[in-house]
Amino acid sequence: MSNEKEFIALLNEHQRIIHKVCNLYMDAHADREDLFQEITLQAWKAYGNFRGDAKFSTWLYRVALNTAITFFRKEKRQPDIFSTETIPDFNATDAYDPIEEQVKAMYAAIGELSKIDKAIVMLYLEDYSYNDIGEMMGITANNVAVKMNRIKTKLKESTQKYMTPA
Amino acid sequence: MELDELKYQLNQRLATDHASRSNADISALLKKKTHSVISKIKRSLIIEMVLCVLFFVAMLYVCFITNYWSIRVYFGVFTVLTVLMTLVLYYLYRRTDTLSDSDRPIKANLQTLVGLLEEFVKRYFQFTMALLPVCFMFSMILSYADPVEIPEIEKFSVKVFTARWQVMVFLGVYMIALAISVYYFTKWYLKKLYGNYLTELKQYIAELDQ
């Protein structure tokens, strides 16, 4: 029981990791809710293996990404493609904000990536080193570097189509 | 603008919570049922084990109450096969259970999942296919050695078939047609259940290797 309390406290403290993974991998609200539940359950199931030699956040990232990548849905309620309309808006004002538009375009471009590339981008955004990303993904740091270069080029290209011409 | 320049904003945006959860909410989530493919397989294995036990009891009952030795032999063999099947299912269940934790590196997790699914699909297919010749052989041998006369069937066969060879041809065609349809149906069913998902997982592994 104390184990459960300890897990809940840790998960609550780090729940933004799960939100990030859910937002990145699912577009529809109901799908995000399903994935949040699945990640929480998978983390609880695997919690017995967590020995504390890695940070809880790193361990949770691994569980969350594994769950998101292998998430099994019989029917897709919504395609996993982001549209700029569904991106959460912080500064919803009428004033034109070029940074805001770029962030929206980049967010939409990330949404178009494959599940594997999304995982790499997510860890990269968290400032994990190529070594750490490689360890989490099960590939070499060199491979991560190559993939990251390809992803950056891809993002640069696809961001353009989401930008409204000035 | 490059990805690196938007790191902060993207992180903020991704972490947006659509429904903030308290400790009580998380505690309630822990009591829900998981929908992962592993738990789906485990549920399916449990159902199959329960069915095996029920069949075991039913077939054992038939063995004891029947007056025909052929039926006793037929159901006796299937009682033993059911026990063997239950053991195989239990082995698969234990294996699935020990390999189901998702805190491994992503590639290793994908490989484990693919391995498990392939083994499950293979065993399921093998068992279904192996049952066909066993059923055919036993029904042929036993109906020849210890024929059970059912008047309605007798009347029907006298009406439809004029010679013994016609019955043999009919039975041969029936068995071949049944074997072919079971073969394709099982293939289609397994592909529908796990085939597309397996292909997707294999694509991810290939993508990681590139």
Short mmCIF file of N, CA, C and O in Angstrom, two decimals, chain A residues 4 7-8 11-12 15 19-20 23-24 29 32-33 36-38 40-42 44-46 49 59 62-63 65-67 69-72 87-88 90 99-100 102-104 106-107 110 114-117 122 124-127 135-139 143 147-148 152 155-156, chain B residues 1-4 6-7 9-24 26-27 29-40 42 97 100-110 113 192-194 197 200-201 203-210:
data_model
loop_
_atom_site.label_atom_id
_atom_site.label_comp_id
_atom_site.label_asym_id
_atom_site.label_seq_id
_atom_site.Cartn_x
_atom_site.Cartn_y
_atom_site.Cartn_z
N GLU A 4 2.20 1.83 -3.29
CA GLU A 4 1.23 2.47 -4.19
C GLU A 4 1.22 3.98 -3.95
O GLU A 4 1.21 4.77 -4.89
N PHE A 7 4.27 5.50 -5.39
CA PHE A 7 4.17 5.56 -6.86
C PHE A 7 3.26 6.71 -7.29
O PHE A 7 3.60 7.49 -8.18
N ILE A 8 2.11 6.82 -6.63
CA ILE A 8 1.16 7.88 -7.00
C ILE A 8 1.79 9.25 -6.81
O ILE A 8 1.66 10.14 -7.66
N LEU A 11 4.33 9.78 -9.56
CA LEU A 11 3.68 9.98 -10.87
C LEU A 11 3.03 11.35 -10.95
O LEU A 11 3.10 12.02 -11.98
N ASN A 12 2.42 11.74 -9.84
CA ASN A 12 1.78 13.06 -9.82
C ASN A 12 2.83 14.16 -10.04
O ASN A 12 2.61 15.10 -10.80
N GLN A 15 3.81 14.00 -13.78
CA GLN A 15 2.74 13.71 -14.76
C GLN A 15 2.86 14.54 -16.03
O GLN A 15 2.30 14.18 -17.07
N HIS A 19 1.68 13.79 -19.96
CA HIS A 19 0.89 14.73 -20.77
C HIS A 19 1.62 15.04 -22.08
O HIS A 19 1.00 15.11 -23.14
N LYS A 20 2.93 15.19 -21.98
CA LYS A 20 3.70 15.50 -23.18
C LYS A 20 3.59 14.37 -24.19
O LYS A 20 3.35 14.60 -25.38
N ASN A 23 0.02 14.27 -25.63
CA ASN A 23 -0.22 15.37 -26.58
C ASN A 23 0.50 15.14 -27.90
O ASN A 23 0.00 15.48 -28.96
N LEU A 24 1.69 14.54 -27.80
CA LEU A 24 2.48 14.33 -29.02
C LEU A 24 1.92 13.19 -29.87
O LEU A 24 1.95 13.27 -31.10
N HIS A 29 -9.04 14.24 -27.96
CA HIS A 29 -9.05 14.28 -26.49
C HIS A 29 -9.28 12.89 -25.89
O HIS A 29 -8.59 12.47 -24.97
N ARG A 32 -6.26 10.78 -26.08
CA ARG A 32 -5.24 11.20 -25.10
C ARG A 32 -5.58 10.64 -23.72
O ARG A 32 -4.69 10.19 -22.99
N GLU A 33 -6.87 10.66 -23.40
CA GLU A 33 -7.31 10.12 -22.10
C GLU A 33 -7.00 8.62 -22.02
O GLU A 33 -6.51 8.14 -21.01
N PHE A 36 -3.29 8.17 -21.61
CA PHE A 36 -2.86 8.55 -20.25
C PHE A 36 -3.12 7.38 -19.30
O PHE A 36 -2.26 6.99 -18.51
N GLN A 37 -4.32 6.83 -19.40
CA GLN A 37 -4.68 5.69 -18.54
C GLN A 37 -3.75 4.50 -18.77
O GLN A 37 -3.25 3.89 -17.83
N GLU A 38 -3.48 4.22 -20.04
CA GLU A 38 -2.64 3.07 -20.38
C GLU A 38 -1.21 3.25 -19.85
O GLU A 38 -0.62 2.33 -19.30
N THR A 40 -0.26 5.15 -17.34
CA THR A 40 -0.29 5.06 -15.88
C THR A 40 -0.31 3.60 -15.44
O THR A 40 0.45 3.19 -14.54
N LEU A 41 -1.14 2.80 -16.09
CA LEU A 41 -1.25 1.38 -15.72
C LEU A 41 0.04 0.61 -16.01
O LEU A 41 0.48 -0.21 -15.21
N GLN A 42 0.63 0.90 -17.17
CA GLN A 42 1.88 0.20 -17.53
C GLN A 42 3.00 0.59 -16.57
O GLN A 42 3.83 -0.24 -16.20
N TRP A 44 2.65 1.54 -13.47
CA TRP A 44 2.35 0.90 -12.18
C TRP A 44 2.75 -0.58 -12.22
O TRP A 44 3.32 -1.12 -11.28
N LYS A 45 2.47 -1.22 -13.35
CA LYS A 45 2.81 -2.64 -13.52
C LYS A 45 4.32 -2.86 -13.48
O LYS A 45 4.80 -3.85 -12.94
N ALA A 46 5.05 -1.92 -14.08
CA ALA A 46 6.51 -2.08 -14.19
C ALA A 46 7.23 -1.46 -13.00
O ALA A 46 8.46 -1.57 -12.89
N ASN A 49 10.07 -3.02 -11.03
CA ASN A 49 11.41 -3.13 -11.62
C ASN A 49 12.24 -1.87 -11.43
O ASN A 49 13.44 -1.88 -11.69
N TRP A 59 13.06 6.86 -16.44
CA TRP A 59 12.35 5.58 -16.44
C TRP A 59 10.92 5.77 -16.95
O TRP A 59 10.43 5.00 -17.78
N ARG A 62 10.71 6.21 -20.65
CA ARG A 62 10.85 4.94 -21.38
C ARG A 62 9.51 4.18 -21.41
O ARG A 62 9.07 3.72 -22.46
N VAL A 63 8.86 4.10 -20.24
CA VAL A 63 7.58 3.39 -20.17
C VAL A 63 6.54 4.10 -21.04
O VAL A 63 5.81 3.47 -21.82
N LEU A 65 6.91 6.20 -23.59
CA LEU A 65 7.16 6.12 -25.04
C LEU A 65 6.90 4.71 -25.56
O LEU A 65 6.31 4.53 -26.64
N ASN A 66 7.33 3.70 -24.78
CA ASN A 66 7.04 2.32 -25.19
C ASN A 66 5.55 2.10 -25.33
O ASN A 66 5.08 1.49 -26.30
N THR A 67 4.80 2.60 -24.36
CA THR A 67 3.34 2.41 -24.39
C THR A 67 2.73 3.15 -25.58
O THR A 67 1.87 2.61 -26.28
N ILE A 69 4.15 4.07 -28.42
CA ILE A 69 4.55 3.49 -29.72
C ILE A 69 3.80 2.19 -29.99
O ILE A 69 3.39 1.92 -31.12
N THR A 70 3.60 1.39 -28.95
CA THR A 70 2.95 0.08 -29.17
C THR A 70 1.46 0.12 -28.85
O THR A 70 0.82 -0.93 -28.81
N PHE A 71 0.92 1.31 -28.63
CA PHE A 71 -0.50 1.44 -28.26
C PHE A 71 -1.37 0.79 -29.33
O PHE A 71 -1.27 1.11 -30.51
N PHE A 72 -2.22 -0.12 -28.88
CA PHE A 72 -3.00 -0.93 -29.80
C PHE A 72 -4.45 -0.46 -29.79
O PHE A 72 -5.15 -0.59 -28.79
N ILE A 87 -4.00 22.62 -31.98
CA ILE A 87 -2.86 22.85 -31.11
C ILE A 87 -3.28 23.77 -29.96
O ILE A 87 -3.90 24.79 -30.18
N PRO A 88 -2.95 23.37 -28.72
CA PRO A 88 -3.33 24.22 -27.60
C PRO A 88 -2.74 25.63 -27.73
O PRO A 88 -1.57 25.78 -28.09
N PHE A 90 -1.80 29.20 -26.01
CA PHE A 90 -1.59 29.91 -24.75
C PHE A 90 -1.97 31.39 -24.86
O PHE A 90 -2.65 31.95 -24.05
N ILE A 99 6.39 34.48 -33.58
CA ILE A 99 6.95 33.32 -32.85
C ILE A 99 5.86 32.28 -32.62
O ILE A 99 6.07 31.08 -32.82
N GLU A 100 4.70 32.78 -32.22
CA GLU A 100 3.56 31.90 -31.97
C GLU A 100 3.23 31.08 -33.23
O GLU A 100 2.98 29.88 -33.16
N GLN A 102 5.26 30.36 -35.66
CA GLN A 102 6.34 29.39 -35.92
C GLN A 102 6.23 28.17 -35.00
O GLN A 102 6.45 27.04 -35.42
N VAL A 103 5.88 28.46 -33.74
CA VAL A 103 5.73 27.34 -32.80
C VAL A 103 4.59 26.42 -33.27
O VAL A 103 4.74 25.20 -33.28
N LYS A 104 3.50 27.04 -33.67
CA LYS A 104 2.35 26.25 -34.17
C LYS A 104 2.75 25.43 -35.39
O LYS A 104 2.41 24.25 -35.48
N MET A 106 5.78 24.45 -36.25
CA MET A 106 6.73 23.41 -35.84
C MET A 106 5.99 22.26 -35.14
O MET A 106 6.27 21.09 -35.38
N TYR A 107 5.04 22.62 -34.29
CA TYR A 107 4.26 21.63 -33.56
C TYR A 107 3.50 20.73 -34.54
O TYR A 107 3.47 19.50 -34.40
N ILE A 110 5.97 18.43 -36.30
CA ILE A 110 6.38 17.31 -35.42
C ILE A 110 5.27 16.25 -35.43
O ILE A 110 5.54 15.05 -35.44
N SER A 114 7.05 10.18 -37.88
CA SER A 114 6.69 8.80 -37.51
C SER A 114 6.77 8.68 -35.98
O SER A 114 7.36 9.54 -35.31
N LYS A 115 6.20 7.60 -35.45
CA LYS A 115 6.19 7.41 -34.00
C LYS A 115 7.61 7.38 -33.42
O LYS A 115 7.85 7.87 -32.33
N ILE A 116 8.53 6.76 -34.15
CA ILE A 116 9.92 6.65 -33.68
C ILE A 116 10.57 8.03 -33.67
O ILE A 116 11.22 8.42 -32.68
N ASP A 117 10.39 8.79 -34.76
CA ASP A 117 10.99 10.13 -34.82
C ASP A 117 10.41 11.05 -33.75
O ASP A 117 11.12 11.88 -33.17
N MET A 122 11.08 14.18 -28.87
CA MET A 122 10.63 14.46 -27.50
C MET A 122 11.81 14.42 -26.52
O MET A 122 11.96 15.32 -25.68
N TYR A 124 14.95 14.78 -27.29
CA TYR A 124 15.86 15.86 -27.67
C TYR A 124 15.38 17.19 -27.06
O TYR A 124 16.18 17.96 -26.54
N LEU A 125 14.07 17.41 -27.10
CA LEU A 125 13.52 18.64 -26.52
C LEU A 125 13.74 18.69 -25.01
O LEU A 125 13.82 19.76 -24.42
N GLU A 126 13.85 17.51 -24.40
CA GLU A 126 14.10 17.44 -22.95
C GLU A 126 15.58 17.59 -22.62
O GLU A 126 15.98 17.42 -21.47
N ASP A 127 16.40 17.86 -23.64
CA ASP A 127 17.84 18.05 -23.47
C ASP A 127 18.60 16.80 -23.05
O ASP A 127 19.64 16.90 -22.38
N GLU A 135 20.46 5.13 -25.49
CA GLU A 135 20.19 4.09 -24.48
C GLU A 135 18.70 3.83 -24.35
O GLU A 135 18.25 2.69 -24.26
N MET A 136 17.93 4.92 -24.35
CA MET A 136 16.48 4.76 -24.19
C MET A 136 15.85 4.12 -25.42
O MET A 136 14.91 3.34 -25.31
N MET A 137 16.38 4.47 -26.60
CA MET A 137 15.80 3.94 -27.83
C MET A 137 16.35 2.54 -28.17
O MET A 137 15.76 1.83 -28.98
N GLY A 138 17.51 2.21 -27.59
CA GLY A 138 18.13 0.92 -27.90
C GLY A 138 18.96 0.97 -29.17
O GLY A 138 19.13 -0.04 -29.86
N ILE A 139 19.48 2.17 -29.51
CA ILE A 139 20.35 2.33 -30.69
C ILE A 139 21.60 3.10 -30.27
O ILE A 139 21.68 3.61 -29.15
N ASN A 143 23.82 6.74 -34.39
CA ASN A 143 22.55 6.55 -35.09
C ASN A 143 21.56 7.67 -34.71
O ASN A 143 20.85 8.20 -35.56
N LYS A 147 19.87 10.35 -37.22
CA LYS A 147 18.41 10.49 -37.28
C LYS A 147 18.00 11.92 -36.95
O LYS A 147 17.11 12.48 -37.59
N MET A 148 18.67 12.51 -35.96
CA MET A 148 18.32 13.87 -35.54
C MET A 148 18.56 14.87 -36.67
O MET A 148 17.76 15.78 -36.87
N LYS A 152 15.62 17.09 -38.36
CA LYS A 152 15.68 18.56 -38.40
C LYS A 152 15.43 19.07 -39.82
O LYS A 152 14.70 20.04 -40.02
N LEU A 155 11.78 18.60 -40.59
CA LEU A 155 10.94 19.59 -39.88
C LEU A 155 11.02 20.96 -40.54
O LEU A 155 10.03 21.66 -40.66
N LYS A 156 12.25 21.30 -40.95
CA LYS A 156 12.44 22.61 -41.58
C LYS A 156 11.58 22.72 -42.85
O LYS A 156 10.94 23.73 -43.10
N MET B 1 12.75 29.00 -38.97
CA MET B 1 13.22 28.84 -37.58
C MET B 1 13.53 27.36 -37.31
O MET B 1 12.83 26.48 -37.77
N GLU B 2 14.62 27.13 -36.55
CA GLU B 2 15.06 25.75 -36.28
C GLU B 2 14.38 25.19 -35.03
O GLU B 2 13.88 25.95 -34.19
N LEU B 3 14.44 23.85 -34.93
CA LEU B 3 13.85 23.17 -33.78
C LEU B 3 14.45 23.67 -32.47
O LEU B 3 13.73 23.92 -31.50
N ASP B 4 15.80 23.84 -32.47
CA ASP B 4 16.49 24.24 -31.23
C ASP B 4 16.00 25.59 -30.70
O ASP B 4 15.95 25.80 -29.50
N LEU B 6 13.10 26.77 -30.80
CA LEU B 6 11.72 26.75 -30.28
C LEU B 6 11.55 25.73 -29.14
O LEU B 6 10.43 25.44 -28.73
N LYS B 7 12.70 25.22 -28.65
CA LYS B 7 12.65 24.16 -27.63
C LYS B 7 11.74 24.53 -26.45
O LYS B 7 10.86 23.76 -26.08
N GLN B 9 9.37 26.85 -26.02
CA GLN B 9 7.94 27.01 -26.32
C GLN B 9 7.28 25.65 -26.61
O GLN B 9 6.17 25.40 -26.17
N LEU B 10 8.01 24.80 -27.36
CA LEU B 10 7.44 23.49 -27.70
C LEU B 10 7.24 22.64 -26.44
O LEU B 10 6.23 21.97 -26.29
N ASN B 11 8.24 22.70 -25.55
CA ASN B 11 8.13 21.94 -24.30
C ASN B 11 6.93 22.40 -23.49
O ASN B 11 6.19 21.57 -22.94
N GLN B 12 6.75 23.72 -23.42
CA GLN B 12 5.62 24.28 -22.67
C GLN B 12 4.30 23.80 -23.27
O GLN B 12 3.40 23.38 -22.57
N ARG B 13 4.26 23.88 -24.59
CA ARG B 13 3.02 23.53 -25.29
C ARG B 13 2.68 22.04 -25.14
O ARG B 13 1.55 21.68 -24.90
N LEU B 14 3.74 21.22 -25.28
CA LEU B 14 3.50 19.78 -25.17
C LEU B 14 3.04 19.38 -23.77
O LEU B 14 2.27 18.44 -23.61
N ALA B 15 3.54 20.10 -22.77
CA ALA B 15 3.21 19.72 -21.39
C ALA B 15 1.83 20.22 -20.96
O ALA B 15 1.40 19.97 -19.84
N THR B 16 1.11 20.89 -21.88
CA THR B 16 -0.22 21.39 -21.53
C THR B 16 -1.10 20.22 -21.08
O THR B 16 -1.23 19.22 -21.79
N ASP B 17 -1.67 20.40 -19.91
CA ASP B 17 -2.53 19.34 -19.39
C ASP B 17 -3.96 19.62 -19.79
O ASP B 17 -4.46 20.72 -19.59
N HIS B 18 -4.59 18.61 -20.33
CA HIS B 18 -5.98 18.81 -20.75
C HIS B 18 -6.95 18.47 -19.63
O HIS B 18 -8.11 18.80 -19.69
N ALA B 19 -6.51 17.75 -18.64
CA ALA B 19 -7.35 17.43 -17.48
C ALA B 19 -6.41 17.12 -16.32
O ALA B 19 -5.91 16.02 -16.21
N SER B 20 -6.19 18.11 -15.50
CA SER B 20 -5.24 17.94 -14.40
C SER B 20 -5.69 16.82 -13.46
O SER B 20 -6.87 16.73 -13.12
N ARG B 21 -4.75 15.98 -13.06
CA ARG B 21 -5.13 14.84 -12.24
C ARG B 21 -4.55 14.93 -10.83
O ARG B 21 -3.36 15.23 -10.68
N SER B 22 -5.39 14.62 -9.86
CA SER B 22 -4.95 14.63 -8.47
C SER B 22 -4.46 13.22 -8.11
O SER B 22 -4.60 12.29 -8.91
N ASN B 23 -3.95 13.07 -6.88
CA ASN B 23 -3.54 11.74 -6.41
C ASN B 23 -4.72 10.76 -6.44
O ASN B 23 -4.55 9.60 -6.80
N ALA B 24 -5.90 11.28 -6.08
CA ALA B 24 -7.09 10.41 -6.05
C ALA B 24 -7.44 9.94 -7.46
O ALA B 24 -7.80 8.77 -7.66
N ILE B 26 -5.33 9.54 -9.97
CA ILE B 26 -4.33 8.54 -10.39
C ILE B 26 -4.61 7.20 -9.69
O ILE B 26 -4.55 6.14 -10.32
N SER B 27 -4.96 7.30 -8.40
CA SER B 27 -5.28 6.07 -7.66
C SER B 27 -6.46 5.34 -8.31
O SER B 27 -6.44 4.10 -8.43
N LEU B 29 -7.28 5.49 -11.46
CA LEU B 29 -6.82 4.94 -12.75
C LEU B 29 -6.15 3.58 -12.56
O LEU B 29 -6.25 2.71 -13.42
N LEU B 30 -5.45 3.42 -11.43
CA LEU B 30 -4.73 2.16 -11.19
C LEU B 30 -5.67 0.96 -11.06
O LEU B 30 -5.24 -0.18 -11.18
N LYS B 31 -6.94 1.25 -10.80
CA LYS B 31 -7.90 0.14 -10.65
C LYS B 31 -8.56 -0.21 -11.97
O LYS B 31 -9.35 -1.15 -12.05
N LYS B 32 -8.24 0.52 -13.02
CA LYS B 32 -8.88 0.24 -14.32
C LYS B 32 -8.14 -0.88 -15.06
O LYS B 32 -7.07 -1.30 -14.65
N LYS B 33 -8.75 -1.29 -16.16
CA LYS B 33 -8.19 -2.40 -16.94
C LYS B 33 -7.29 -1.86 -18.04
O LYS B 33 -7.64 -0.87 -18.69
N THR B 34 -6.14 -2.51 -18.24
CA THR B 34 -5.24 -2.07 -19.31
C THR B 34 -5.73 -2.60 -20.67
O THR B 34 -6.36 -3.65 -20.75
N HIS B 35 -5.47 -1.83 -21.73
CA HIS B 35 -5.91 -2.25 -23.07
C HIS B 35 -4.74 -2.58 -23.99
O HIS B 35 -4.88 -2.55 -25.19
N SER B 36 -3.57 -2.85 -23.39
CA SER B 36 -2.40 -3.13 -24.23
C SER B 36 -2.60 -4.46 -24.95
O SER B 36 -3.41 -5.29 -24.54
N VAL B 37 -1.81 -4.67 -26.00
CA VAL B 37 -1.93 -5.90 -26.76
C VAL B 37 -1.52 -7.11 -25.91
O VAL B 37 -2.08 -8.20 -26.05
N ILE B 38 -0.57 -6.88 -25.00
CA ILE B 38 -0.13 -7.96 -24.11
C ILE B 38 -1.29 -8.41 -23.22
O ILE B 38 -1.54 -9.61 -23.06
N SER B 39 -2.02 -7.45 -22.66
CA SER B 39 -3.12 -7.85 -21.78
C SER B 39 -4.24 -8.50 -22.60
O SER B 39 -4.95 -9.37 -22.11
N LYS B 40 -4.36 -8.07 -23.86
CA LYS B 40 -5.36 -8.68 -24.74
C LYS B 40 -5.00 -10.16 -24.95
O LYS B 40 -5.86 -11.03 -24.87
N LYS B 42 -3.12 -11.97 -22.96
CA LYS B 42 -3.25 -12.67 -21.69
C LYS B 42 -4.71 -13.02 -21.40
O LYS B 42 -5.01 -14.13 -20.96
N ASP B 97 3.61 -13.11 -19.43
CA ASP B 97 3.59 -12.36 -18.17
C ASP B 97 4.98 -11.85 -17.80
O ASP B 97 5.15 -10.70 -17.41
N SER B 100 6.26 -8.96 -20.18
CA SER B 100 5.33 -7.89 -20.55
C SER B 100 5.66 -6.51 -20.00
O SER B 100 4.99 -5.55 -20.33
N ASP B 101 6.67 -6.37 -19.14
CA ASP B 101 6.95 -5.05 -18.59
C ASP B 101 7.53 -4.13 -19.65
O ASP B 101 8.39 -4.53 -20.44
N SER B 102 7.05 -2.88 -19.66
CA SER B 102 7.42 -1.99 -20.76
C SER B 102 8.47 -0.96 -20.38
O SER B 102 8.43 0.16 -20.86
N ASP B 103 9.40 -1.33 -19.50
CA ASP B 103 10.43 -0.36 -19.15
C ASP B 103 11.79 -0.70 -19.77
O ASP B 103 12.82 -0.23 -19.31
N ARG B 104 11.76 -1.53 -20.80
CA ARG B 104 13.00 -1.83 -21.54
C ARG B 104 13.26 -0.73 -22.56
O ARG B 104 12.35 0.05 -22.86
N PRO B 105 14.49 -0.66 -23.13
CA PRO B 105 14.71 0.26 -24.24
C PRO B 105 13.70 -0.01 -25.36
O PRO B 105 13.27 -1.16 -25.53
N ILE B 106 13.38 1.03 -26.11
CA ILE B 106 12.28 0.93 -27.08
C ILE B 106 12.48 -0.19 -28.10
O ILE B 106 11.57 -0.97 -28.37
N LYS B 107 13.70 -0.30 -28.64
CA LYS B 107 13.93 -1.34 -29.65
C LYS B 107 13.78 -2.74 -29.05
O LYS B 107 13.12 -3.60 -29.65
N ALA B 108 14.35 -2.93 -27.85
CA ALA B 108 14.24 -4.24 -27.20
C ALA B 108 12.79 -4.56 -26.90
O ALA B 108 12.34 -5.71 -27.05
N ASN B 109 12.03 -3.54 -26.50
CA ASN B 109 10.62 -3.75 -26.19
C ASN B 109 9.85 -4.17 -27.44
O ASN B 109 9.02 -5.09 -27.40
N LEU B 110 10.15 -3.49 -28.55
CA LEU B 110 9.47 -3.83 -29.81
C LEU B 110 9.81 -5.25 -30.24
O LEU B 110 8.94 -6.01 -30.67
N LEU B 113 7.98 -7.75 -28.06
CA LEU B 113 6.56 -7.78 -28.41
C LEU B 113 6.33 -8.54 -29.72
O LEU B 113 5.43 -9.38 -29.82
N LYS B 192 -6.15 -10.49 -39.31
CA LYS B 192 -7.07 -9.42 -38.91
C LYS B 192 -6.79 -9.02 -37.45
O LYS B 192 -6.77 -7.85 -37.11
N LEU B 193 -6.54 -10.02 -36.60
CA LEU B 193 -6.30 -9.74 -35.19
C LEU B 193 -4.95 -9.07 -34.96
O LEU B 193 -4.86 -8.05 -34.30
N TYR B 194 -3.88 -9.67 -35.48
CA TYR B 194 -2.54 -9.20 -35.14
C TYR B 194 -1.65 -8.86 -36.33
O TYR B 194 -0.60 -8.27 -36.16
N TYR B 197 -0.93 -5.14 -37.10
CA TYR B 197 -0.21 -4.59 -35.94
C TYR B 197 1.25 -5.08 -35.95
O TYR B 197 2.18 -4.29 -35.72
N GLU B 200 3.25 -3.27 -38.50
CA GLU B 200 3.55 -1.92 -38.00
C GLU B 200 4.74 -1.95 -37.04
O GLU B 200 5.68 -1.17 -37.18
N LEU B 201 4.74 -2.90 -36.12
CA LEU B 201 5.83 -3.00 -35.14
C LEU B 201 7.16 -3.31 -35.83
O LEU B 201 8.21 -2.76 -35.48
N GLN B 203 7.96 -2.51 -38.83
CA GLN B 203 8.39 -1.29 -39.53
C GLN B 203 9.15 -0.37 -38.57
O GLN B 203 10.14 0.24 -38.93
N TYR B 204 8.67 -0.28 -37.32
CA TYR B 204 9.35 0.57 -36.33
C TYR B 204 10.76 0.05 -36.06
O TYR B 204 11.70 0.82 -35.94
N ILE B 205 10.88 -1.28 -35.96
CA ILE B 205 12.20 -1.87 -35.70
C ILE B 205 13.13 -1.56 -36.88
O ILE B 205 14.28 -1.15 -36.68
N ALA B 206 12.60 -1.73 -38.09
CA ALA B 206 13.40 -1.44 -39.29
C ALA B 206 13.81 0.03 -39.30
O ALA B 206 14.96 0.37 -39.64
N GLU B 207 12.90 0.88 -38.91
CA GLU B 207 13.18 2.33 -38.88
C GLU B 207 14.30 2.63 -37.87
O GLU B 207 15.17 3.44 -38.14
N LEU B 208 14.26 1.94 -36.75
CA LEU B 208 15.32 2.16 -35.74
C LEU B 208 16.68 1.69 -36.24
O LEU B 208 17.72 2.22 -35.87
N ASP B 209 16.66 0.65 -37.08
CA ASP B 209 17.92 0.10 -37.60
C ASP B 209 18.52 0.94 -38.72
O ASP B 209 19.70 0.80 -39.04
N GLN B 210 17.71 1.78 -39.34
CA GLN B 210 18.19 2.55 -40.51
C GLN B 210 19.26 3.56 -40.12
O GLN B 210 19.10 4.26 -39.13
#
